[in-house]
PDB file of C-alpha atoms in Angstrom:
ATOM      1  CA  MET A   9     -10.064  30.664   6.761  1.00 80.00           C
ATOM      2  CA  PRO A  10      -9.610  27.018   7.054  1.00 85.00           C
ATOM      3  CA  GLN A  11     -10.150  24.041   4.000  1.00 89.00           C
ATOM      4  CA  CYS A  12     -12.221  21.294   4.110  1.00 89.00           C
ATOM      5  CA  GLU A  13      -9.384  18.546   4.161  1.00 88.00           C
ATOM      6  CA  MET A  14     -11.563  16.015   1.703  1.00 87.00           C
ATOM      7  CA  CYS A  15     -12.500  18.950  -0.641  1.00 89.00           C
ATOM      8  CA  GLY A  16     -10.207  21.641   0.023  1.00 88.00           C
ATOM      9  CA  ALA A  17     -12.974  24.013  -0.229  1.00 87.00           C
ATOM     10  CA  GLU A  18     -12.951  27.106   2.376  1.00 87.00           C
ATOM     11  CA  LYS A  19     -14.852  27.089   4.818  1.00 85.00           C
ATOM     12  CA  SER A  20     -16.028  29.948   8.169  1.00 85.00           C
ATOM     13  CA  SER A  21     -16.446  26.452  10.090  1.00 85.00           C
ATOM     14  CA  LEU A  22     -15.587  22.776  10.191  1.00 88.00           C
ATOM     15  CA  THR A  23     -16.564  19.896  11.412  1.00 87.00           C
ATOM     16  CA  THR A  24     -14.166  17.540  13.089  1.00 89.00           C
ATOM     17  CA  THR A  25     -15.234  13.734  11.474  1.00 90.00           C
ATOM     18  CA  LYS A  26     -14.504  10.544  11.419  1.00 89.00           C
ATOM     19  CA  VAL A  27     -13.975   8.425   7.743  1.00 87.00           C
ATOM     20  CA  GLU A  28     -12.630   5.356   7.896  1.00 84.00           C
ATOM     21  CA  GLY A  29     -10.843   6.039  10.928  1.00 83.00           C
ATOM     22  CA  ALA A  30      -9.666   8.336   9.500  1.00 87.00           C
ATOM     23  CA  GLU A  31     -10.347  12.115  12.421  1.00 87.00           C
ATOM     24  CA  LEU A  32     -10.767  14.972   9.703  1.00 88.00           C
ATOM     25  CA  GLU A  33     -12.000  18.441   9.312  1.00 89.00           C
ATOM     26  CA  LEU A  34     -15.080  18.650   7.065  1.00 89.00           C
ATOM     27  CA  CYS A  35     -17.256  21.121   5.416  1.00 89.00           C
ATOM     28  CA  ASP A  36     -21.322  20.136   5.563  1.00 87.00           C
ATOM     29  CA  SER A  37     -20.733  19.072   2.499  1.00 87.00           C
ATOM     30  CA  CYS A  38     -18.480  16.461   3.097  1.00 90.00           C
ATOM     31  CA  SER A  39     -19.274  15.754   6.833  1.00 85.00           C
ATOM     32  CA  GLU A  40     -21.939  13.285   5.897  1.00 86.00           C
ATOM     33  CA  PHE A  41     -19.342  10.640   3.788  1.00 86.00           C
ATOM     34  CA  GLY A  42     -18.012   9.643   7.891  1.00 86.00           C
ATOM     35  CA  THR A  43     -19.417  10.527  11.261  1.00 86.00           C
ATOM     36  CA  GLU A  44     -19.178  13.251  13.544  1.00 84.00           C
ATOM     37  CA  VAL A  45     -16.737  13.583  16.629  1.00 82.00           C
ATOM     38  CA  ARG A  46     -18.598  15.420  19.939  1.00 76.00           C
ATOM     39  CA  THR A  47     -15.989  17.263  21.523  1.00 64.00           C
ATOM     40  CA  GLU A  48     -16.045  16.461  25.401  1.00 55.00           C
ATOM     41  CA  SER A  49     -15.730  20.297  25.966  1.00 48.00           C
ATOM     42  CA  THR A  50     -15.879  23.081  23.867  1.00 46.00           C
ATOM     43  CA  SER A  51     -14.375  25.401  26.410  1.00 46.00           C
ATOM     44  CA  SER A  52     -10.587  23.957  26.403  1.00 44.00           C
ATOM     45  CA  SER A  53      -8.175  25.543  24.150  1.00 46.00           C
ATOM     46  CA  GLY A  54      -9.284  25.181  21.018  1.00 47.00           C
ATOM     47  CA  SER A  55      -7.011  21.791  20.280  1.00 47.00           C
ATOM     48  CA  LYS A  56      -8.159  19.354  18.527  1.00 50.00           C
ATOM     49  CA  TYR A  57      -5.758  16.437  20.186  1.00 51.00           C
ATOM     50  CA  SER A  58      -6.928  15.857  23.774  1.00 45.00           C
ATOM     51  CA  THR A  59      -4.108  15.350  25.962  1.00 46.00           C
ATOM     52  CA  THR A  60      -6.429  13.632  28.734  1.00 44.00           C
ATOM     53  CA  SER A  61      -7.125  10.532  26.967  1.00 41.00           C
ATOM     54  CA  SER A  62      -6.355   7.772  29.670  1.00 42.00           C
ATOM     55  CA  SER A  63      -7.763  10.237  32.057  1.00 41.00           C
ATOM     56  CA  GLY A  64     -10.941  10.677  29.913  1.00 42.00           C
ATOM     57  CA  THR A  65     -11.718   6.924  29.133  1.00 43.00           C
ATOM     58  CA  SER A  66     -13.617   6.051  32.465  1.00 43.00           C
ATOM     59  CA  SER A  67     -15.994   8.534  31.993  1.00 42.00           C
ATOM     60  CA  GLY A  68     -18.098   6.575  29.453  1.00 44.00           C
ATOM     61  CA  GLY A  69     -18.190   9.499  27.393  1.00 45.00           C
ATOM     62  CA  SER A  70     -18.069   9.681  23.175  1.00 44.00           C
ATOM     63  CA  GLY A  71     -15.718   6.378  22.174  1.00 44.00           C
ATOM     64  CA  GLY A  72     -14.914   8.022  18.816  1.00 45.00           C
ATOM     65  CA  GLY A  73     -13.135  10.568  20.618  1.00 44.00           C
ATOM     66  CA  SER A  74     -10.311   8.098  23.312  1.00 42.00           C
ATOM     67  CA  SER A  75     -10.017   5.782  19.792  1.00 43.00           C
ATOM     68  CA  GLY A  76      -8.540   9.087  17.811  1.00 44.00           C
ATOM     69  CA  ALA A  77      -6.051  10.042  20.762  1.00 43.00           C
ATOM     70  CA  SER A  78      -4.566   6.696  21.530  1.00 44.00           C
ATOM     71  CA  GLY A  79      -4.209   6.263  17.723  1.00 45.00           C
ATOM     72  CA  SER A  80      -2.428   9.507  17.756  1.00 46.00           C
ATOM     73  CA  GLY A  81      -0.825   9.385  20.748  1.00 48.00           C
ATOM     74  CA  GLY A  82       2.941   8.917  21.234  1.00 49.00           C
ATOM     75  CA  SER A  83       3.480   4.955  20.146  1.00 50.00           C
ATOM     76  CA  SER A  84       5.745   4.913  17.540  1.00 57.00           C
ATOM     77  CA  SER A  85       5.041   1.338  16.526  1.00 70.00           C
ATOM     78  CA  ARG A  86       1.876   0.553  14.467  1.00 74.00           C
ATOM     79  CA  ARG A  87      -0.236  -2.280  14.920  1.00 77.00           C
ATOM     80  CA  ARG A  88       0.768  -5.650  12.159  1.00 76.00           C
ATOM     81  CA  ASP A  89      -1.418  -6.411  10.059  1.00 73.00           C
ATOM     82  CA  MET A  90      -2.159  -9.260   7.425  1.00 72.00           C
ATOM     83  CA  PHE A  91      -0.121  -7.191   4.931  1.00 70.00           C
ATOM     84  CA  ASP A  92       2.805  -7.699   7.209  1.00 70.00           C
ATOM     85  CA  GLU A  93       3.420 -11.005   6.421  1.00 71.00           C
ATOM     86  CA  MET A  94       3.050 -11.066   2.159  1.00 72.00           C
ATOM     87  CA  ASP A  95       5.232 -10.829  -0.232  1.00 76.00           C
ATOM     88  CA  GLU A  96       4.647  -8.500  -3.089  1.00 85.00           C
ATOM     89  CA  LEU A  97       4.656  -9.326  -6.777  1.00 85.00           C
ATOM     90  CA  ALA A  98       7.533  -7.564  -8.811  1.00 86.00           C
ATOM     91  CA  ALA A  99       6.454  -4.547 -10.842  1.00 88.00           C
ATOM     92  CA  ASP A 100       8.147  -6.122 -13.517  1.00 90.00           C
ATOM     93  CA  TYR A 101       6.547  -9.899 -13.599  1.00 90.00           C
ATOM     94  CA  ASP A 102       5.592  -9.838 -17.411  1.00 92.00           C
ATOM     95  CA  THR A 103       9.544  -9.645 -18.512  1.00 92.00           C
ATOM     96  CA  ARG A 104      10.449 -11.470 -16.090  1.00 92.00           C
ATOM     97  CA  ILE A 105       8.666 -14.212 -17.249  1.00 93.00           C
ATOM     98  CA  ARG A 106       8.800 -13.434 -20.687  1.00 94.00           C
ATOM     99  CA  ASN A 107      12.802 -13.141 -20.583  1.00 93.00           C
ATOM    100  CA  ALA A 108      12.798 -16.851 -18.445  1.00 93.00           C
ATOM    101  CA  ARG A 109      11.297 -18.597 -21.056  1.00 94.00           C
ATOM    102  CA  GLU A 110      12.595 -17.046 -23.712  1.00 93.00           C
ATOM    103  CA  SER A 111      16.570 -18.088 -22.512  1.00 93.00           C
ATOM    104  CA  THR A 112      15.172 -21.501 -22.287  1.00 92.00           C
ATOM    105  CA  GLY A 113      14.193 -21.779 -26.148  1.00 93.00           C
ATOM    106  CA  MET A 114      10.917 -22.394 -24.865  1.00 93.00           C
ATOM    107  CA  SER A 115       7.001 -21.549 -26.557  1.00 94.00           C
ATOM    108  CA  GLN A 116       4.554 -19.967 -24.889  1.00 93.00           C
ATOM    109  CA  GLU A 117       2.585 -23.015 -25.650  1.00 95.00           C
ATOM    110  CA  ASP A 118       5.518 -25.352 -24.260  1.00 94.00           C
ATOM    111  CA  LEU A 119       5.951 -23.558 -21.255  1.00 94.00           C
ATOM    112  CA  ALA A 120       2.007 -24.020 -20.748  1.00 94.00           C
ATOM    113  CA  LYS A 121       2.473 -27.454 -21.743  1.00 95.00           C
ATOM    114  CA  LYS A 122       4.597 -28.212 -18.556  1.00 93.00           C
ATOM    115  CA  LEU A 123       2.876 -26.403 -16.355  1.00 93.00           C
ATOM    116  CA  ASN A 124      -0.607 -27.833 -17.245  1.00 95.00           C
ATOM    117  CA  GLU A 125      -2.113 -24.599 -17.915  1.00 94.00           C
ATOM    118  CA  LYS A 126      -3.555 -22.909 -20.502  1.00 94.00           C
ATOM    119  CA  ALA A 127      -1.368 -20.747 -23.970  1.00 93.00           C
ATOM    120  CA  SER A 128      -3.522 -17.822 -22.948  1.00 95.00           C
ATOM    121  CA  LEU A 129      -2.784 -17.945 -19.651  1.00 94.00           C
ATOM    122  CA  ILE A 130       0.720 -17.459 -20.292  1.00 94.00           C
ATOM    123  CA  ARG A 131       0.333 -14.792 -22.904  1.00 95.00           C
ATOM    124  CA  LYS A 132      -1.792 -12.541 -20.595  1.00 94.00           C
ATOM    125  CA  LEU A 133       0.436 -13.043 -18.328  1.00 93.00           C
ATOM    126  CA  GLU A 134       3.718 -12.122 -20.487  1.00 92.00           C
ATOM    127  CA  ARG A 135       1.596  -8.823 -21.204  1.00 93.00           C
ATOM    128  CA  GLY A 136       1.463  -7.455 -17.328  1.00 91.00           C
ATOM    129  CA  ASP A 137      -2.581  -8.626 -18.902  1.00 92.00           C
ATOM    130  CA  ILE A 138      -3.623 -10.219 -15.936  1.00 92.00           C
ATOM    131  CA  LEU A 139      -1.687 -10.730 -12.388  1.00 91.00           C
ATOM    132  CA  PRO A 140      -0.517 -14.893 -11.250  1.00 92.00           C
ATOM    133  CA  SER A 141      -2.420 -17.083  -9.164  1.00 91.00           C
ATOM    134  CA  ASP A 142      -0.488 -18.192  -6.007  1.00 89.00           C
ATOM    135  CA  ASP A 143      -0.548 -21.582  -7.237  1.00 93.00           C
ATOM    136  CA  VAL A 144       0.606 -20.130 -11.454  1.00 93.00           C
ATOM    137  CA  GLN A 145       3.488 -18.045  -9.576  1.00 92.00           C
ATOM    138  CA  LYS A 146       5.288 -21.053  -7.714  1.00 92.00           C
ATOM    139  CA  LYS A 147       4.866 -23.532 -10.576  1.00 93.00           C
ATOM    140  CA  LEU A 148       6.401 -20.455 -12.811  1.00 93.00           C
ATOM    141  CA  GLU A 149       9.108 -19.923 -10.352  1.00 91.00           C
ATOM    142  CA  ARG A 150      10.026 -23.824  -9.959  1.00 92.00           C
ATOM    143  CA  GLU A 151       9.924 -24.575 -14.024  1.00 92.00           C
ATOM    144  CA  LEU A 152      11.602 -21.288 -15.121  1.00 92.00           C
ATOM    145  CA  ASP A 153      13.763 -20.842 -12.024  1.00 91.00           C
ATOM    146  CA  ILE A 154      13.318 -17.442 -10.804  1.00 91.00           C
ATOM    147  CA  SER A 155      11.734 -14.948  -8.377  1.00 89.00           C
ATOM    148  CA  LEU A 156       8.788 -13.183  -9.123  1.00 89.00           C
ATOM    149  CA  LEU A 157       8.895 -10.869  -6.183  1.00 87.00           C
ATOM    150  CA  GLU A 158      10.173  -7.939  -5.076  1.00 83.00           C
ATOM    151  CA  GLY A 159      13.414  -8.462  -4.543  1.00 68.00           C
ATOM    152  CA  GLU A 160      15.963  -5.746  -3.202  1.00 41.00           C
ATOM    153  CA  ASP A 161      16.668  -3.563  -6.076  1.00 42.00           C
ATOM    154  CA  VAL A 162      19.006  -0.325  -6.278  1.00 37.00           C
ATOM    155  CA  GLU A 163      16.478   1.050  -5.815  1.00 42.00           C
ATOM    156  CA  ASP A 164      15.881  -0.266  -2.420  1.00 43.00           C
ATOM    157  CA  SER A 165      19.223  -0.727  -1.864  1.00 44.00           C
ATOM    158  CA  GLU A 166      19.491   3.625  -1.697  1.00 49.00           C
ATOM    159  CA  TRP A 167      17.002   3.318   1.150  1.00 50.00           C
ATOM    160  CA  SER A 168      18.680   1.257   3.141  1.00 53.00           C
ATOM    161  CA  SER A 169      20.435   2.834   5.943  1.00 48.00           C
ATOM    162  CA  ASP A 170      24.612   2.478   6.915  1.00 53.00           C
ATOM    163  CA  SER A 171      23.792   3.925   9.934  1.00 53.00           C
ATOM    164  CA  SER A 172      22.328   2.823  12.911  1.00 55.00           C
ATOM    165  CA  GLY A 173      20.772   6.531  13.367  1.00 63.00           C
ATOM    166  CA  THR A 174      16.956   7.402  11.972  1.00 75.00           C
ATOM    167  CA  MET A 175      16.816   8.781   8.502  1.00 73.00           C
ATOM    168  CA  THR A 176      15.548  11.510   7.014  1.00 78.00           C
ATOM    169  CA  LEU A 177      13.981  12.915   3.735  1.00 76.00           C
ATOM    170  CA  GLY A 178      16.300  14.946   2.769  1.00 75.00           C
ATOM    171  CA  ASP A 179      18.156  11.384   2.795  1.00 74.00           C
ATOM    172  CA  VAL A 180      16.966  10.108   0.208  1.00 76.00           C
ATOM    173  CA  VAL A 181      15.680  12.960  -2.006  1.00 78.00           C
ATOM    174  CA  LYS A 182      17.121  13.784  -5.329  1.00 76.00           C
ATOM    175  CA  ARG A 183      16.700  16.899  -6.433  1.00 74.00           C
ATOM    176  CA  LYS A 184      16.074  18.409  -9.837  1.00 77.00           C
ATOM    177  CA  ASP A 185      18.445  21.590 -10.222  1.00 70.00           C
TER     178      ASP A 185
END
């Protein structure tokens, strides 16, 4: 019996529903979270993916079916978005700030005065309670001569491959026997 891809309930009939751009096989109660995808022909071989996406777009039928088929097509590259250009803040930014400040012998108040910020901001940053704004991040990096961005560390270097071939999950997984 097929399972709902959202709640996991086993139902006899599922509906193909588009939820935030993803086509899912959902039960009746979960299908209200999206819009139902209409299929062009119900007498096909039962496959949920269309093999004639390029010829079916000129008929002007349902636009939902053709956009889903083009997203699952043979193209291996994804569309670039704004997050590709962004640098990622390091997970240990709080300890980097604290260690750099302590190595220079400054107190939190001294660092705050040099940055023209409040001491409470420095305390919150060092506790990891808040994330630094871009402006404060640049000031901290300049004053303490550190980088708060995610750099290549030991874990990242394990993902880099020496060969030009593609990596598989087996290349990266460490088993706990």
